[in-house]
Amino acid sequence: MLDWFRTLASRVRAWGSAAQIDREFEQELESHLELLTEENVRRGMALEEARRAARVRLGGITQLKETNRELRGLPLAETLVQDARYALRVLRKNPGFTAVAVLTLALGIGANTAIFSVVEAVLLRPLPYPHAEQLFFVFQQRERDARVQTGWSYLNFLDLREQSHVFSEMGSNGNHELTLTGRGDPEVVSVADVTPEIFSLMGAKPMTGRLFLPADAKPGAPAVVILSESLWRGLFRSDPQILGSSINLDRRPFTVVGILPQSFRFSARTRSKQLWIPVTQDPLFAQWIPNRGGHWLAVVGRLKPGVTTAEAQAELDTINQRLAREFPGENSGWVIRMTPLGELVVGDVRPTLVMLWGAVGVILLIACANIASLLLARATTRAREVAVRSTLGAGRSRIVRQLLSESLVLGLLGGAAGTALAYWGVHTLGSLLAQNLPQVNPIRVDAAVLGFALALSAVAGSAFGLAPAFFAARLGFAAGLREGSPRAGESRASRRARGVLAAVETALAMALLVAAGLLLRSYSRMSAVSSGFTPENVVKANFSLYSARYSGPQEWLNFTNELLGRLHAEPGLQESALVVPTPIADTSINVVFDIVGFPALAAGSSRTADYAAVSPEYFQMLGIHLLAGREFDDGDVMSAPRVTLISQALARAYFPHEDPLGKQLRFAFGADSDAPRIIAGIVGDVRDVSPGVEPGPMVYVPFAQSPFPGSDILVRSSLDVSAVIAAIRRDVAQMDPDLAVGDVAQLSGAIQSSLAPPRFRTLLLVLFAALALLLAASGIFGVISYSVSRRTQEIGIRVALGASRATILRMVMRETLGLTLSGVALGVPCALLAARLVRHMLYGITTSDPATLSAAVLTLVASAVLAGYVPVRRAMRVDPLVALRHE
Amino acid sequence: MAGDKPEILQGTLDLMVLKTLSVMGPLHGYGIARRIEQISEELAINQGTIYASLARLTLKGWIDAEWGTSENNRKAKFYYVTKAGHKQMKAEARNWERISRIIGRVLSLAERG
């Protein structure tokens, strides 16, 4: 071994300095010639003649140099090229086999490469910020409710930044929407309220102009805005004069100071109509700046190098205690936590991606098993060739290497085709991926992905090449010659190996089928479930009132009352209502509440409910049933006693033994927070988070008692959607031409898109399971078909001896089903394991759902029978005369 | 891999070169060629062919070379046998004896038959 390394090392070295070695060799020959010439002169030759004779005795210099170069060259590389060339020739001579193998492999490697490009972009590649690993999301959390990560008030954030020493920089941003006017029609735009440091923290560079300076956040500073490249190109038509010009946001003028390029993305939230303003300038939210109790700014910090997260957390705890001591009203009962920014961005897509990655891994295994089986079958027919070559002097390692390089070439061909497939797949799935994945890093087939595909092809190629090479080596090469016939039987071991491979493929396919089946059934249950309200024919739209004109609750109510009045008067619009927030379509608002007269709960537990402010028509128009008491009516206004409606789930959870009607709740949310509210009625449960999430406790308050500066409008109408939207826009514009109507959608469509993540993963997993099934079926087809052709003679004899077609059918089918059923037996534990792995994604069924399991088994058996059909027909048509003459 | 089993030398020439070097000590190409010609008397070799032998032996690590000065005061490359080369030579010699014994037996068999 050592010798071999030394040889290789010296050859590689020689390769590196070839020119110098050539020169030295020339010199060596030169001195040899001199010595020969001198010897000849000593013998009495004339100098000229002596020189010529010397040259003759030494031989041709050029030829010697050539030989020397060849000898110290890299014979390993040369034989590799030779092997590869031979492999290509063999593959070209068997186009059928090559096509099937390359296609199989292309599917396996293509699926893997495509999913890897997503995994790489979302899970593996660091976020596109300098030293992204130092970036942390710092959030506040109620001690009692560890599920929800909330943001910061501006004042709390300022204290945090000032008191913290473990972070080199901290910045914050809060997202909402404002109305942009002064450029054609009013337009709703996404606004990020930021503190100036956020850009240097994230390493952002402006496309033109400048980013924010600390001075921009000072009170009294002129209002400035940074546009996103897409907003500038779209709404502002790439206006070259944009810098220094003025735009209005909620009627407040802002000067454009810069444009951020498309490539800058802050988490998944960066929208197409995005712009950034200093938080202190916000026309809507700036009024909250003096309020320490709010939780609306997301804070990002860059940890100083060398500081551990434990040290940072310890400091955050200290700051938290100080804040709680100084401002107990706002900060007691809260804790500060931090999490890597990457975690926040990746969030809950990790399990989905890991699942899909596993699925394509299984597909590749099946593909490899398939090709290994094909190669084994071929190895048998090629036994003679191998035997001849080994008799002619090819060493065992040389032959194994030849076989391996054949499968490697196959692997690389498959890899190339697979990469093309992946490229196409990522391209085609692009929009689907974009909707369902955080898009901080672009998803594409790049160098890392190509490297992965190459490594995968090489590993796969040697994996499925090992089996036949192993058998070829074990067979004892002479065997092929001795048996004499080119159709010499396949060895028992190799036949058994092919059977095992087919069974394993079936088992793996079954695991994927069951997982896909479970997700499919979950999804169909999820989408069939009643959300507790009827979204059909309902259009939703959103408006938000700017503070310059709508300064307080009374102005907000004046506007909404007039709007509802106008909408009710529109012909064709059946019903209209206000709601904040719209169930499923909007993010739910969760509040902690107390029951007046009930003892406070122990620390660590709390009463929470989802919250909605609605106008009286709401329940009627969405078909939410009243179960007890009364609904809201026009008398529930500011001056009247505070009332609330509770959902059935809340009544069950918190009033199990008594009548909730007349009891009072108190919750710290909305314009009239902390006022006790009398429970006036109980309404049916509504799924307000997602169709797949069981309805939780819910409270409703009259919009007229807890108004917002803006709301969703729901309108039920049998008119065309565009007509409904036009009517809403017209009514709003008549009241205030500077007010934009945004977020327009059909409610049923919004519910559908809330099901996008489960639909996405279900769709892909079903696709992969189908692929696995196809490959497994082709594996079974290969084994049976080969077995029939091997047994043609035997079948011929049987037919000649009087076996009926039915007998032959039974014989072949028995083999097919035997193979499939042993695969199924092997597959049941695999399937149960796969089901356990996806159990968090299931809805309404158990992991051992018998219907799914039996459907998977039936599908497998059916496709096996189908796969066996062609060889069976061939077996039944065997003509005994032809078969017997065959050899 | 090459070291796993004893290999027969590329030709008898390799063995002759190795043997010459082990007996004579460091020699340059010309010296080796002359020596082999002297010993084998009639065997007039094309002197260049010994360079292929030298390259093969060097690659296998059995001989190595250093630049030195020849008797006519020219720069020349002097070859010498390495430790691995000595070991190999013993094995080769055994192998050679075995083969010549077998061939001898076969030939005598042929004579008798």
PDB file of C-alpha atoms in Angstrom, chain A residues 72-177:
ATOM      1  CA  ARG A  72       6.189   8.803 -15.320  1.00  0.00           C
ATOM      2  CA  GLY A  73       2.756  10.033 -16.482  1.00  0.00           C
ATOM      3  CA  LEU A  74      -0.440   9.295 -14.599  1.00  0.00           C
ATOM      4  CA  PRO A  75      -1.485   5.849 -15.736  1.00  0.00           C
ATOM      5  CA  LEU A  76      -4.339   5.969 -13.205  1.00  0.00           C
ATOM      6  CA  ALA A  77      -5.889   8.931 -14.969  1.00  0.00           C
ATOM      7  CA  GLU A  78      -5.246   7.258 -18.279  1.00  0.00           C
ATOM      8  CA  THR A  79      -6.979   4.020 -17.365  1.00  0.00           C
ATOM      9  CA  LEU A  80      -9.830   6.063 -15.924  1.00  0.00           C
ATOM     10  CA  VAL A  81     -10.298   7.786 -19.252  1.00  0.00           C
ATOM     11  CA  GLN A  82     -10.008   4.442 -20.968  1.00  0.00           C
ATOM     12  CA  ASP A  83     -12.582   2.936 -18.600  1.00  0.00           C
ATOM     13  CA  ALA A  84     -14.944   5.843 -19.091  1.00  0.00           C
ATOM     14  CA  ARG A  85     -14.619   5.626 -22.860  1.00  0.00           C
ATOM     15  CA  TYR A  86     -15.284   1.914 -22.782  1.00  0.00           C
ATOM     16  CA  ALA A  87     -18.240   2.428 -20.437  1.00  0.00           C
ATOM     17  CA  LEU A  88     -19.747   4.988 -22.793  1.00  0.00           C
ATOM     18  CA  ARG A  89     -19.394   2.563 -25.676  1.00  0.00           C
ATOM     19  CA  VAL A  90     -21.078  -0.216 -23.735  1.00  0.00           C
ATOM     20  CA  LEU A  91     -23.889   2.129 -22.711  1.00  0.00           C
ATOM     21  CA  ARG A  92     -24.357   3.315 -26.277  1.00  0.00           C
ATOM     22  CA  LYS A  93     -24.647  -0.254 -27.446  1.00  0.00           C
ATOM     23  CA  ASN A  94     -27.533  -0.831 -25.001  1.00  0.00           C
ATOM     24  CA  PRO A  95     -29.732   2.216 -25.599  1.00  0.00           C
ATOM     25  CA  GLY A  96     -32.808   0.677 -23.946  1.00  0.00           C
ATOM     26  CA  PHE A  97     -31.041  -0.140 -20.735  1.00  0.00           C
ATOM     27  CA  THR A  98     -29.198   3.177 -20.741  1.00  0.00           C
ATOM     28  CA  ALA A  99     -32.363   5.188 -21.323  1.00  0.00           C
ATOM     29  CA  VAL A 100     -34.248   3.471 -18.493  1.00  0.00           C
ATOM     30  CA  ALA A 101     -31.339   3.755 -16.085  1.00  0.00           C
ATOM     31  CA  VAL A 102     -30.583   7.396 -16.895  1.00  0.00           C
ATOM     32  CA  LEU A 103     -34.253   8.355 -16.698  1.00  0.00           C
ATOM     33  CA  THR A 104     -34.680   6.582 -13.369  1.00  0.00           C
ATOM     34  CA  LEU A 105     -31.617   8.241 -11.989  1.00  0.00           C
ATOM     35  CA  ALA A 106     -32.556  11.626 -13.435  1.00  0.00           C
ATOM     36  CA  LEU A 107     -35.865  11.477 -11.569  1.00  0.00           C
ATOM     37  CA  GLY A 108     -34.121  10.534  -8.328  1.00  0.00           C
ATOM     38  CA  ILE A 109     -31.308  13.046  -8.577  1.00  0.00           C
ATOM     39  CA  GLY A 110     -33.543  15.733 -10.070  1.00  0.00           C
ATOM     40  CA  ALA A 111     -36.001  15.566  -7.172  1.00  0.00           C
ATOM     41  CA  ASN A 112     -33.135  15.638  -4.690  1.00  0.00           C
ATOM     42  CA  THR A 113     -31.377  18.526  -6.370  1.00  0.00           C
ATOM     43  CA  ALA A 114     -34.563  20.563  -6.610  1.00  0.00           C
ATOM     44  CA  ILE A 115     -35.418  20.064  -2.955  1.00  0.00           C
ATOM     45  CA  PHE A 116     -31.812  20.637  -1.980  1.00  0.00           C
ATOM     46  CA  SER A 117     -31.793  23.990  -3.746  1.00  0.00           C
ATOM     47  CA  VAL A 118     -34.705  24.970  -1.504  1.00  0.00           C
ATOM     48  CA  VAL A 119     -33.170  23.460   1.630  1.00  0.00           C
ATOM     49  CA  GLU A 120     -29.900  25.185   0.866  1.00  0.00           C
ATOM     50  CA  ALA A 121     -31.480  28.589   0.345  1.00  0.00           C
ATOM     51  CA  VAL A 122     -33.834  28.407   3.311  1.00  0.00           C
ATOM     52  CA  LEU A 123     -32.166  26.223   5.927  1.00  0.00           C
ATOM     53  CA  LEU A 124     -28.460  26.040   5.171  1.00  0.00           C
ATOM     54  CA  ARG A 125     -27.332  29.264   3.580  1.00  0.00           C
ATOM     55  CA  PRO A 126     -26.818  32.018   6.139  1.00  0.00           C
ATOM     56  CA  LEU A 127     -29.083  35.025   5.848  1.00  0.00           C
ATOM     57  CA  PRO A 128     -27.786  37.552   3.318  1.00  0.00           C
ATOM     58  CA  TYR A 129     -26.415  39.919   5.940  1.00  0.00           C
ATOM     59  CA  PRO A 130     -22.777  40.297   6.965  1.00  0.00           C
ATOM     60  CA  HIS A 131     -22.008  37.972   9.908  1.00  0.00           C
ATOM     61  CA  ALA A 132     -25.641  36.908  10.013  1.00  0.00           C
ATOM     62  CA  GLU A 133     -24.862  34.476  12.822  1.00  0.00           C
ATOM     63  CA  GLN A 134     -24.413  37.453  15.169  1.00  0.00           C
ATOM     64  CA  LEU A 135     -27.943  38.735  14.497  1.00  0.00           C
ATOM     65  CA  PHE A 136     -30.587  37.997  17.077  1.00  0.00           C
ATOM     66  CA  PHE A 137     -34.256  38.750  17.327  1.00  0.00           C
ATOM     67  CA  VAL A 138     -34.896  40.189  20.801  1.00  0.00           C
ATOM     68  CA  PHE A 139     -38.487  40.039  21.964  1.00  0.00           C
ATOM     69  CA  GLN A 140     -40.718  40.482  24.967  1.00  0.00           C
ATOM     70  CA  GLN A 141     -42.984  37.779  26.201  1.00  0.00           C
ATOM     71  CA  ARG A 142     -45.624  37.490  28.864  1.00  0.00           C
ATOM     72  CA  GLU A 143     -44.338  35.343  31.681  1.00  0.00           C
ATOM     73  CA  ARG A 144     -47.627  33.480  31.584  1.00  0.00           C
ATOM     74  CA  ASP A 145     -47.819  32.899  27.877  1.00  0.00           C
ATOM     75  CA  ALA A 146     -44.615  31.588  26.367  1.00  0.00           C
ATOM     76  CA  ARG A 147     -46.158  30.902  22.947  1.00  0.00           C
ATOM     77  CA  VAL A 148     -46.413  34.449  21.725  1.00  0.00           C
ATOM     78  CA  GLN A 149     -43.335  36.537  20.908  1.00  0.00           C
ATOM     79  CA  THR A 150     -44.255  40.195  21.093  1.00  0.00           C
ATOM     80  CA  GLY A 151     -42.445  43.371  20.153  1.00  0.00           C
ATOM     81  CA  TRP A 152     -41.433  46.480  22.028  1.00  0.00           C
ATOM     82  CA  SER A 153     -42.676  49.957  22.735  1.00  0.00           C
ATOM     83  CA  TYR A 154     -40.388  52.701  21.481  1.00  0.00           C
ATOM     84  CA  LEU A 155     -39.508  53.866  25.003  1.00  0.00           C
ATOM     85  CA  ASN A 156     -38.718  50.361  26.222  1.00  0.00           C
ATOM     86  CA  PHE A 157     -36.585  49.836  23.128  1.00  0.00           C
ATOM     87  CA  LEU A 158     -34.619  53.046  23.768  1.00  0.00           C
ATOM     88  CA  ASP A 159     -33.908  51.903  27.334  1.00  0.00           C
ATOM     89  CA  LEU A 160     -32.923  48.454  26.138  1.00  0.00           C
ATOM     90  CA  ARG A 161     -30.504  49.847  23.591  1.00  0.00           C
ATOM     91  CA  GLU A 162     -28.977  52.253  26.067  1.00  0.00           C
ATOM     92  CA  GLN A 163     -28.531  49.726  28.849  1.00  0.00           C
ATOM     93  CA  SER A 164     -27.333  46.816  26.780  1.00  0.00           C
ATOM     94  CA  HIS A 165     -23.600  46.236  26.394  1.00  0.00           C
ATOM     95  CA  VAL A 166     -23.555  42.805  24.780  1.00  0.00           C
ATOM     96  CA  PHE A 167     -24.965  44.058  21.493  1.00  0.00           C
ATOM     97  CA  SER A 168     -22.795  46.197  19.261  1.00  0.00           C
ATOM     98  CA  GLU A 169     -25.889  47.616  17.600  1.00  0.00           C
ATOM     99  CA  MET A 170     -29.640  47.322  17.948  1.00  0.00           C
ATOM    100  CA  GLY A 171     -32.370  48.437  15.607  1.00  0.00           C
ATOM    101  CA  SER A 172     -36.104  48.065  15.458  1.00  0.00           C
ATOM    102  CA  ASN A 173     -38.847  48.086  12.918  1.00  0.00           C
ATOM    103  CA  GLY A 174     -42.613  47.839  12.867  1.00  0.00           C
ATOM    104  CA  ASN A 175     -44.718  47.090   9.814  1.00  0.00           C
ATOM    105  CA  HIS A 176     -48.085  48.445   8.860  1.00  0.00           C
ATOM    106  CA  GLU A 177     -49.818  50.104   5.938  1.00  0.00           C
TER     107      GLU A 177
END
